[in-house]
């Protein structure tokens, strides 16, 4: 199962990844990060297809795409 | 077993980038890091950081870096490349840096066919200093020094650097990409790869221009900034390869 991890210390909440995800499985976190942003997070990991679009668009290199 | 499909390239350090949310600089940094790693040249790469938003680029690239004076990136890269021919030298510059004060340096580096790679970030505005008009600012685009929008009668027209440098015999590879969609990001990576390969193969001067979004100084949110890239920037600065003499 592919999934992503978002580094909350790097994410600046531009949500480019949220808007680009073809399966709309990313969303905004409810908790505030140390930097003062609401980082992106994977809301529905079961929908992830591992296409890496979020990684390709992330300007802060905060996303790691993994496959279990 | 967990396998990693995509992660931060080792050619970038762990320092979090200082760029504004949604800025295209970070994407281009990552593309350069990936390219250096894929071509196995990250251990002998030397970068030249510009004056402007990317002034701290030396903290983000894991290779050696020099921070040059405003616009002098190609001149510094020339010196490094001539004294250390085995090094892979790239100059990373913005539009105020390359197309304004550094115009002479970039033109003459191309004229001399210096074997360097130049990455030119075009966001049509001076980012770090607060949104002044750049040579690449679009006609009608509002900047702090053009409050009613750029007027060609007063401030002239935007400069298309790739088209201009393609007239020079010494330039060998010129391409323009964008980072507004995943497709364009991946295309830009192909251009960067080609530009670095040219240097490895001693073909000569290569420049990749990247149309980048600047949500902060365009006074737009990230999605509006991407829309501005698509509807205003790309019609003025068409994407594609303008010159490729590497094969000859």
XYZ file of C-alpha atoms in Angstrom:
316
model
C 0.000 0.000 0.000
C 1.534 3.329 -0.980
C 1.302 6.190 1.484
C 2.982 9.523 2.129
C 4.601 11.156 5.115
C 4.632 14.935 5.501
C 7.440 16.518 7.519
C 5.472 19.033 9.606
C 8.645 20.986 10.351
C 9.230 21.685 6.646
C 5.637 22.080 5.392
C 4.534 25.706 4.932
C 0.900 24.947 4.143
C 0.827 26.100 0.514
C -1.409 23.064 -0.209
C -0.008 22.619 -3.735
C -0.028 18.895 -2.933
C -3.663 18.972 -1.765
C -4.764 20.608 -5.015
C -2.706 18.366 -7.278
C -3.628 14.957 -5.778
C -5.664 13.077 -8.432
C -7.442 11.042 -5.714
C -7.997 13.989 -3.349
C -6.633 11.975 -0.472
C -4.690 14.871 1.087
C -6.107 17.507 3.407
C -5.245 20.164 5.933
C -4.147 19.116 9.416
C -6.233 20.218 12.389
C -3.156 20.741 14.551
C -0.811 23.680 14.242
C 2.875 23.000 13.582
C 5.906 24.488 15.356
C 6.255 26.935 12.464
C 2.696 28.164 12.936
C 1.162 26.512 9.879
C -1.550 23.898 9.503
C 0.523 21.380 7.516
C -0.847 19.107 4.820
C -1.596 15.530 5.851
C -2.910 12.367 4.284
C -6.588 12.152 5.224
C -7.415 8.981 3.308
C -4.294 6.828 2.974
C -6.394 3.978 1.572
C -7.013 6.038 -1.621
C -3.309 6.746 -2.275
C -2.021 5.262 -5.538
C 1.623 6.319 -5.076
C 1.699 8.563 -8.159
C 4.164 10.986 -6.470
C 2.371 14.079 -7.836
C 2.373 15.626 -4.337
C 6.123 15.028 -4.041
C 6.716 16.536 -7.497
C 4.874 19.756 -6.618
C 6.041 20.191 -2.988
C 8.266 23.314 -2.872
C 9.585 22.491 0.599
C 10.600 18.868 -0.073
C 8.464 17.897 2.919
C 6.865 14.807 1.362
C 8.246 11.266 1.347
C 6.341 8.670 -0.676
C 6.535 5.156 0.758
C 5.212 1.735 -0.174
C 4.527 -0.820 2.516
C 8.789 -4.259 3.850
C 8.683 -0.504 3.315
C 10.241 0.846 0.156
C 10.795 4.532 -0.497
C 9.288 5.689 -3.799
C 10.383 9.317 -3.529
C 12.245 11.306 -0.901
C 14.384 14.398 -0.508
C 17.536 13.930 -2.643
C 20.832 13.613 -0.766
C 22.202 16.515 -2.818
C 20.030 18.792 -0.647
C 20.762 19.455 3.025
C 18.245 19.037 5.852
C 17.957 22.801 6.381
C 14.303 23.851 5.920
C 14.010 26.389 3.093
C 13.120 29.988 3.925
C 11.074 30.651 0.792
C 7.463 31.866 1.047
C 4.717 29.204 0.928
C 4.055 28.115 -2.661
C 7.224 29.678 -4.111
C 8.727 27.892 -7.103
C 12.338 28.181 -5.885
C 12.022 25.113 -3.656
C 10.762 22.968 -6.548
C 13.708 24.023 -8.726
C 16.170 23.377 -5.868
C 14.814 19.861 -5.576
C 15.012 19.303 -9.340
C 18.659 20.402 -9.340
C 19.385 18.108 -6.386
C 17.717 15.156 -8.120
C 19.561 15.863 -11.379
C 22.972 16.097 -9.676
C 22.277 12.833 -7.883
C 21.002 10.977 -10.961
C 24.019 12.029 -13.041
C 26.360 11.116 -10.121
C 27.977 14.552 -10.206
C 26.867 15.789 -6.775
C 30.332 15.140 -5.321
C 32.065 17.460 -7.803
C 29.386 20.114 -8.270
C 29.997 23.741 -7.314
C 27.065 26.148 -7.196
C 26.990 29.913 -7.426
C 24.189 31.450 -5.360
C 22.768 34.793 -6.499
C 21.680 37.962 -4.785
C 17.930 37.857 -4.343
C 15.524 35.389 -2.782
C 17.889 32.473 -3.411
C 20.810 34.167 -1.643
C 20.870 31.365 0.956
C 20.831 28.618 -1.704
C 24.291 27.600 -0.462
C 22.655 26.336 2.753
C 20.306 24.064 0.815
C 22.669 22.420 -1.675
C 24.923 19.788 -0.135
C 27.672 20.632 -2.647
C 30.186 23.480 -2.365
C 28.726 26.891 -3.093
C 29.857 30.470 -3.603
C 27.604 33.449 -3.076
C 28.294 35.944 -5.826
C 27.788 39.679 -6.178
C 24.584 40.841 -7.849
C 24.427 39.545 -11.428
C 28.007 38.257 -11.477
C 27.081 34.572 -11.253
C 28.228 33.643 -14.789
C 31.533 35.524 -14.304
C 32.229 33.705 -11.025
C 31.180 30.382 -12.534
C 33.566 31.071 -15.446
C 36.448 31.542 -13.027
C 35.651 28.373 -11.092
C 35.186 26.289 -14.242
C 38.423 27.517 -15.843
C 40.480 26.863 -12.720
C 38.803 23.533 -11.908
C 37.721 22.033 -15.266
C 36.694 18.748 -13.640
C 34.095 20.506 -11.466
C 30.470 20.806 -12.549
C 29.651 24.477 -12.099
C 26.153 25.900 -12.081
C 24.944 29.428 -11.540
C 21.489 29.887 -10.026
C 20.019 33.310 -10.771
C 16.791 35.250 -10.619
C 15.393 37.669 -13.169
C 16.535 40.872 -11.489
C 19.963 39.319 -11.093
C 20.405 37.848 -14.578
C 18.311 40.064 -16.865
C 19.031 43.432 -15.263
C 22.374 44.039 -13.557
C 23.899 40.793 -14.803
C 22.927 41.222 -18.467
C 26.525 41.820 -19.606
C 27.850 38.809 -17.683
C 25.296 36.359 -19.051
C 25.616 37.608 -22.640
C 29.410 37.428 -22.600
C 29.465 34.044 -20.872
C 27.281 32.826 -23.763
C 29.465 34.605 -26.348
C 32.571 32.864 -24.974
C 30.687 29.533 -24.865
C 31.745 28.946 -21.271
C 31.113 25.337 -20.283
C 28.742 26.202 -17.422
C 25.082 25.608 -16.603
C 22.898 28.582 -15.759
C 19.514 28.199 -14.066
C 17.411 31.316 -14.537
C 14.323 31.747 -12.344
C 11.872 34.126 -13.995
C 9.074 35.319 -11.709
C 8.620 38.712 -13.384
C 9.360 40.666 -10.221
C 12.086 41.523 -7.714
C 11.111 39.168 -4.912
C 13.457 39.749 -1.986
C 13.474 43.551 -2.091
C 9.692 43.840 -2.023
C 8.145 43.535 -5.472
C 9.806 46.199 -7.611
C 9.534 46.068 -11.409
C 12.002 43.667 -13.041
C 13.097 43.648 -16.704
C 10.813 40.644 -17.152
C 7.715 42.263 -15.583
C 4.756 41.872 -17.949
C 3.086 44.827 -19.669
C 0.340 46.042 -17.329
C 1.625 44.081 -14.346
C 1.546 46.080 -11.118
C 4.794 46.398 -9.135
C 5.766 48.787 -6.357
C 7.814 50.852 -8.828
C 5.088 50.584 -11.496
C 1.962 51.235 -9.378
C -0.285 51.715 -12.432
C 1.130 48.670 -14.183
C 4.104 48.503 -16.532
C 3.639 50.995 -19.340
C 5.763 50.237 -22.455
C 5.962 53.971 -23.291
C 7.583 54.630 -19.956
C 9.331 51.398 -18.970
C 9.665 49.415 -22.184
C 8.745 45.808 -22.861
C 9.689 42.594 -21.041
C 12.896 40.797 -22.083
C 12.723 37.214 -23.360
C 16.161 35.954 -22.404
C 16.051 32.553 -24.145
C 15.046 34.109 -27.480
C 17.709 36.783 -27.078
C 20.563 34.405 -26.209
C 19.555 32.000 -28.992
C 20.928 34.591 -31.474
C 24.415 34.132 -30.005
C 26.588 31.500 -31.705
C 28.256 30.500 -28.425
C 25.084 29.360 -26.645
C 24.469 25.634 -27.035
C 21.329 24.750 -25.086
C 18.492 27.101 -24.197
C 15.155 25.953 -22.849
C 12.288 27.396 -20.881
C 10.175 25.402 -18.460
C 7.648 26.168 -15.741
C 6.759 24.715 -12.347
C 2.987 25.293 -12.289
C 1.852 21.716 -12.958
C 3.474 18.298 -12.349
C 3.798 17.870 -16.146
C 5.745 21.116 -16.487
C 7.886 20.294 -13.436
C 8.892 16.959 -14.975
C 9.585 18.633 -18.329
C 11.749 21.232 -16.586
C 13.686 18.382 -14.993
C 14.409 16.952 -18.448
C 15.790 20.357 -19.509
C 17.958 20.591 -16.384
C 19.268 17.102 -16.988
C 20.173 17.979 -20.556
C 21.868 21.200 -19.420
C 24.041 19.351 -16.883
C 24.786 16.534 -19.343
C 26.016 19.158 -21.816
C 28.506 20.343 -19.232
C 29.651 16.798 -18.459
C 30.144 16.206 -22.218
C 31.974 19.558 -22.671
C 29.393 20.859 -25.131
C 29.260 24.340 -23.665
C 26.980 27.070 -22.438
C 23.545 25.844 -21.349
C 20.772 27.856 -19.752
C 17.405 26.725 -18.454
C 14.860 29.434 -17.758
C 12.113 28.455 -15.318
C 8.856 30.394 -15.049
C 8.220 30.438 -11.318
C 5.351 31.727 -9.221
C 5.777 34.456 -6.584
C 2.487 34.511 -4.643
C 3.756 37.049 -2.089
C 4.753 39.810 -4.477
C 1.999 39.119 -6.966
C -0.412 39.631 -4.030
C -2.194 36.410 -4.881
C -2.867 33.127 -3.130
C -1.044 30.073 -4.431
C -3.782 28.917 -6.814
C -4.236 32.440 -8.231
C -0.474 32.631 -8.745
C -0.521 29.372 -10.726
C -3.401 30.799 -12.788
C -1.314 33.922 -13.447
C 1.545 31.729 -14.673
C -0.802 29.895 -17.058
C -2.817 32.829 -18.391
C -0.286 35.702 -18.374
C 3.289 34.477 -18.040
C 3.330 31.529 -20.464
C 1.736 33.511 -23.379
C 4.549 36.094 -23.010
C 7.262 33.499 -22.286
C 6.424 30.396 -24.375
C 7.798 27.120 -23.030
C 10.066 24.801 -24.960
C 13.590 24.277 -26.265
C 14.948 27.288 -28.145
C 18.342 25.966 -29.092
C 19.913 22.530 -28.840
C 23.234 22.151 -30.607
C 24.459 19.417 -28.300
C 24.037 16.663 -30.882
C 26.119 18.403 -33.567
